[in-house]
C-alpha positions as a printed NumPy array, in Angstrom:
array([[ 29.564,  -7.202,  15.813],
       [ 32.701,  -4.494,  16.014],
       [ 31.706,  -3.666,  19.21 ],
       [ 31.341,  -7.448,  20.4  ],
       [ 34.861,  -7.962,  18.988],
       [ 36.639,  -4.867,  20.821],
       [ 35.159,  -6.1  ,  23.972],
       [ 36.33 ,  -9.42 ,  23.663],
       [ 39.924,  -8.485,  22.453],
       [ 39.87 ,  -6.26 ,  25.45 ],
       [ 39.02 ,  -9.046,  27.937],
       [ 41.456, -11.196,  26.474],
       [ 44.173,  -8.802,  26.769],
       [ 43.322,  -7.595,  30.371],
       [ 44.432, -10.963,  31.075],
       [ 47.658, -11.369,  29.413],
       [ 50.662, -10.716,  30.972],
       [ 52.021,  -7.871,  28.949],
       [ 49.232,  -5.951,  29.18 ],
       [ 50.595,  -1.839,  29.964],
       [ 50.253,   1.708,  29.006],
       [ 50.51 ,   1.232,  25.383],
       [ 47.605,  -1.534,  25.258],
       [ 45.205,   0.218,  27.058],
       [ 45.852,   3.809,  24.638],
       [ 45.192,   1.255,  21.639],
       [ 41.962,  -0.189,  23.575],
       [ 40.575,   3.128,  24.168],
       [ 41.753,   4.433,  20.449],
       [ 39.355,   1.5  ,  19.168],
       [ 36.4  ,   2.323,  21.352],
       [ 37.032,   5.858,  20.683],
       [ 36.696,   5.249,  16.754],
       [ 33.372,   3.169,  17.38 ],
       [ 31.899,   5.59 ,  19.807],
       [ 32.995,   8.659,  17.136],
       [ 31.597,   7.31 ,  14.218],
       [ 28.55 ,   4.984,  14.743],
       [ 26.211,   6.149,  17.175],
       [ 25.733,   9.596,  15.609],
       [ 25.609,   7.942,  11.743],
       [ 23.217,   5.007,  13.01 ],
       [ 20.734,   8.528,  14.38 ],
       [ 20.957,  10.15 ,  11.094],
       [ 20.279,   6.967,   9.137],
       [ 17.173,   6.178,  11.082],
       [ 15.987,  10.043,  11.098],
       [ 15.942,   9.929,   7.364],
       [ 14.377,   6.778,   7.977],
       [ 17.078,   5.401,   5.446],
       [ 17.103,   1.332,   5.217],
       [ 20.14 ,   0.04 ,   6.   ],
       [ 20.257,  -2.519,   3.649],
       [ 20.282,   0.104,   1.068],
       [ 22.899,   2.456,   2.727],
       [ 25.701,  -0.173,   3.148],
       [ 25.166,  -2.308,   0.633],
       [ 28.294,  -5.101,   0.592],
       [ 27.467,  -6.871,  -2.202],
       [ 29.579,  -9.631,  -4.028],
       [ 31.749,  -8.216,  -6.843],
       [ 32.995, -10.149,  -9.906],
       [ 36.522, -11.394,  -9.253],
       [ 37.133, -10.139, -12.821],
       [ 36.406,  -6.206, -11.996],
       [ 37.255,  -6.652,  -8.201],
       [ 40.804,  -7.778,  -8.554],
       [ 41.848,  -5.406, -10.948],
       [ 40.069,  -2.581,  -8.871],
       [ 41.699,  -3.782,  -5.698],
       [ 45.234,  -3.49 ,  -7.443],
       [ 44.543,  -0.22 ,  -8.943],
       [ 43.054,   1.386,  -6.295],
       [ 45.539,   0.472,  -3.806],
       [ 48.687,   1.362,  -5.996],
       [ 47.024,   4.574,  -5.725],
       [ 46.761,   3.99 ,  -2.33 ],
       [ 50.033,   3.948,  -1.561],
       [ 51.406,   6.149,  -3.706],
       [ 49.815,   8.69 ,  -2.054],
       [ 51.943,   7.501,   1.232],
       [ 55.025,   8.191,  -0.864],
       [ 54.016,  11.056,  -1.502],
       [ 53.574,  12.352,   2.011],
       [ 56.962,  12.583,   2.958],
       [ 58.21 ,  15.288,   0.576],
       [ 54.702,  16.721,   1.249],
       [ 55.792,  17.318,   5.373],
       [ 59.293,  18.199,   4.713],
       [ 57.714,  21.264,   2.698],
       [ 55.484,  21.84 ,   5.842],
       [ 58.503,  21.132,   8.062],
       [ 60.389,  24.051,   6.073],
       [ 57.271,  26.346,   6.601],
       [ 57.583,  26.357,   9.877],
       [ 54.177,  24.235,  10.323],
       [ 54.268,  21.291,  12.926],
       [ 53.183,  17.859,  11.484],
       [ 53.452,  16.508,  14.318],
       [ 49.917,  14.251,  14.46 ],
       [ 49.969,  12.43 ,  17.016],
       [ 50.896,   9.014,  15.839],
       [ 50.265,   5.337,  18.22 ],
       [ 52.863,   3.836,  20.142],
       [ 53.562,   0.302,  19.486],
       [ 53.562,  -1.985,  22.258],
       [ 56.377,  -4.957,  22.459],
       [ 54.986,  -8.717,  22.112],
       [ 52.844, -10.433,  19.281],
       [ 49.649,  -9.795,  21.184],
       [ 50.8  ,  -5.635,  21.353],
       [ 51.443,  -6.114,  17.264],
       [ 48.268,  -7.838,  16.491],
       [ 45.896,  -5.111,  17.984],
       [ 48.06 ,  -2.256,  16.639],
       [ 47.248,  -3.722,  13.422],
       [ 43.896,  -3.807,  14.411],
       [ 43.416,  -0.45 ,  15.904],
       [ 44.992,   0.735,  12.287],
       [ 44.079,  -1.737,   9.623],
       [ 40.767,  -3.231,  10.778],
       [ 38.83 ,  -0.946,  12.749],
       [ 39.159,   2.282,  10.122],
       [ 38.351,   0.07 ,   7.142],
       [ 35.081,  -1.031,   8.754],
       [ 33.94 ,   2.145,  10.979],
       [ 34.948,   4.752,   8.459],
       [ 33.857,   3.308,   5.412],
       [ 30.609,   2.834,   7.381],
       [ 30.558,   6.297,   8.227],
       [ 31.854,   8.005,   4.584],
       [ 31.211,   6.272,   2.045],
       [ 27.953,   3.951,   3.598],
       [ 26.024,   6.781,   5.584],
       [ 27.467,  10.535,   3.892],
       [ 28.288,   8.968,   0.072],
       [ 24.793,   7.503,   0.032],
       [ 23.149,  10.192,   0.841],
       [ 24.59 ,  12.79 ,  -1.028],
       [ 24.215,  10.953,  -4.359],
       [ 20.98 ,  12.126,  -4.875],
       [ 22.794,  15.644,  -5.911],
       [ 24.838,  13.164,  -7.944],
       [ 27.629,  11.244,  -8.158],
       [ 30.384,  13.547,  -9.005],
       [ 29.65 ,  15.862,  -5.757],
       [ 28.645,  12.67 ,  -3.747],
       [ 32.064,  11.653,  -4.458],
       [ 33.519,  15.442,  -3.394],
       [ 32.157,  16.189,  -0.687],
       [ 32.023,  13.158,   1.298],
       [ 35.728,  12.829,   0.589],
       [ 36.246,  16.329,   2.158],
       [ 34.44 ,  15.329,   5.034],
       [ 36.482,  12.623,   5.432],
       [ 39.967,  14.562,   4.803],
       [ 38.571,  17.064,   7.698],
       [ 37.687,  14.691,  10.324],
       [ 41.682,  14.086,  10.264],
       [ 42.371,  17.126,  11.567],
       [ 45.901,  18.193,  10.859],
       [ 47.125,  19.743,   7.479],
       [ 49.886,  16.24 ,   6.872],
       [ 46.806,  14.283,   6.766],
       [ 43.938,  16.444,   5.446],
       [ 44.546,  16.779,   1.156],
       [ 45.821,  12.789,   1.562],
       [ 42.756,  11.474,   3.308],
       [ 40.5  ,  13.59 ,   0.491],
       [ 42.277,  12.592,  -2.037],
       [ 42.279,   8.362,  -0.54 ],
       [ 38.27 ,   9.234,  -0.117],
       [ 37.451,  10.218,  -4.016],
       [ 39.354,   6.801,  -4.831],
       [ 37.206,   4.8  ,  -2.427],
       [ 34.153,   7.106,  -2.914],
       [ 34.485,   6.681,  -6.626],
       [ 34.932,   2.417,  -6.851],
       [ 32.063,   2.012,  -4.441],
       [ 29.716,   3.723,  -7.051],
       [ 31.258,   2.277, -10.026],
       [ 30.545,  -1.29 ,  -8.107],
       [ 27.374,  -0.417,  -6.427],
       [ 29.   ,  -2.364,  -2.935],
       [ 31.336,  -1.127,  -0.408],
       [ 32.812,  -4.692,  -0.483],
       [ 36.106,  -2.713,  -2.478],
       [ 36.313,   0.382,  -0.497],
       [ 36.672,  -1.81 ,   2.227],
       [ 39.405,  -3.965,   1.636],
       [ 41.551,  -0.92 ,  -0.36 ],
       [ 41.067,   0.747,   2.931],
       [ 42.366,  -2.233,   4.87 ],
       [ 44.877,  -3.329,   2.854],
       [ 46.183,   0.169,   2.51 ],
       [ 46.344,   0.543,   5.826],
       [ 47.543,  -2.781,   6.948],
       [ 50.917,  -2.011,   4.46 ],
       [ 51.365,   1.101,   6.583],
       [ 50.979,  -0.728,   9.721],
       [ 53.219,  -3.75 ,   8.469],
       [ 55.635,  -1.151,   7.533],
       [ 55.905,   0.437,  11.12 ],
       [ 55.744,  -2.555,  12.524],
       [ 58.995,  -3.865,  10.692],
       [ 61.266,  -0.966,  10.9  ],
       [ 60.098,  -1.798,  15.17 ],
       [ 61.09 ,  -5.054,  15.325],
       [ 63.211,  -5.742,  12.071],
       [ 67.149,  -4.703,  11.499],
       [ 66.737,  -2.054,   9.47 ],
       [ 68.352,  -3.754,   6.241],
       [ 65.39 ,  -6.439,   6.755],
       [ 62.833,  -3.56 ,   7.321],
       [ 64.017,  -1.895,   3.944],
       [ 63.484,  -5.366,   2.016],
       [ 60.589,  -6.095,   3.377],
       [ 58.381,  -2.78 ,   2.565],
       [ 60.119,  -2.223,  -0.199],
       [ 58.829,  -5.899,  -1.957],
       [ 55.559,  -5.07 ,  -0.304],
       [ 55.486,  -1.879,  -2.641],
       [ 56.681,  -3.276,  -5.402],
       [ 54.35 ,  -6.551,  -5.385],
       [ 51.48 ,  -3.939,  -4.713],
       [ 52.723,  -1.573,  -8.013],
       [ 53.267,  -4.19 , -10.302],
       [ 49.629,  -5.555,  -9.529],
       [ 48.4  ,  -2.32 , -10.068],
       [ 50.054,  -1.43 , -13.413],
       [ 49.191,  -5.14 , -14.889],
       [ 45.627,  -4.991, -13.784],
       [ 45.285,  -1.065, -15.187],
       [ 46.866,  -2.467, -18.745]])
């Protein structure tokens, strides 16, 4: 179905009229993620002749634990992105490049509609397939605790660079950890979207905003997000 809707998105765009350079780096960045992650996890799933069913299971939660998880778990979300920027000015200061490569953002709604899918939509789906459906499950049969561990430092690794590397293992034990305590990756799924859709929104804004507006704007989307997360964790 990811793959369906990457095509299609593609195929629309190639007909649009702003279609450039930038579009075609966030087409291949999508198809890249797909190609990266699923093939190879689908093989291992069916070696261990694992059922899928059981591997991804995205059961319905209870609004009353899922809304209170959501807001937790993405207050801690994005705290973690605060934290990043003191983080690389001590890496600056080392003399260590963080540097990582980040997407260009094309001009036009069509341009900010698949940036925010190349970042919000397809990591929430194809990495939380790969993590926390394929690795977490497997591993919990040494239990939970090292399920949790070492799946999440898989998934800080496959980053790549030392700015992203402690953040992504520390974002994994938080979605790691509410998929088991829910038994569904329904959770992980949308922290991991919504997470990344702030970031995304955030970029996005300080584009194509003034820079006063830009401020406001992220700046009520973090506080909205840490007041949810302090209510629902009293």
């Amino acid at each position: 179905g990811l793959i369906a809707a990457v095509l299609v998105i593609f195929l629309i765009l190639k007909k649009s009229d702003n279609m450039n350079a930038l579009l075609s780096s966030l087409e291949m960045q999508i198809i890249l993620s797909v190609l990266m992650f699923v093939p190879a996890f689908l093989i291992a799933t069916r070696v261990r002749c694992g059922s899928f069913g059981g591997i991804f299971p995205v059961r319905p939660v209870k609004a009353g634990l899922l809304i209170p998880l959501l807001s937790v778990s993405l207050s801690g979300m994005l705290v973690l992105n605060l934290l990043m920027e003191p983080y690389m000015a001590v890496l600056t200061q080392l003399g260590i490049n963080t540097d990582y490569g980040s997407l260009d953002i094309p001009d036009g709604i069509s341009g900010g509609a698949l940036y925010l899918f190349v970042i919000a939509v397809v990591p929430a789906l194809v990495e939380e397939f790969a993590f926390r459906g394929v690795v977490l499950s497997h591993l919990r049969k040494y239990g939970n605790t090292f399920a949790i561990l070492a799946s999440s430092l898989l998934f800080g690794l496959v980053h790549g660079n030392l700015v992203q590397i402690p953040f992504a293992f520390a974002a994994g034990c938080i979605l790691a950890y509410i998929d088991i305590l829910t038994d569904s990756m329904l959770p992980s799924i949308i922290v991991h979207f919504l997470n990344n859709a702030v970031s995304a929104v955030s970029v996005l804004a300080g584009t194509h905003m003034r820079e006063l507006g830009s401020m406001w704007l992220v700046s009520a989307i973090f506080f909205v997000c840490f007041a949810a997360g302090i209510f629902a964790a009293w």
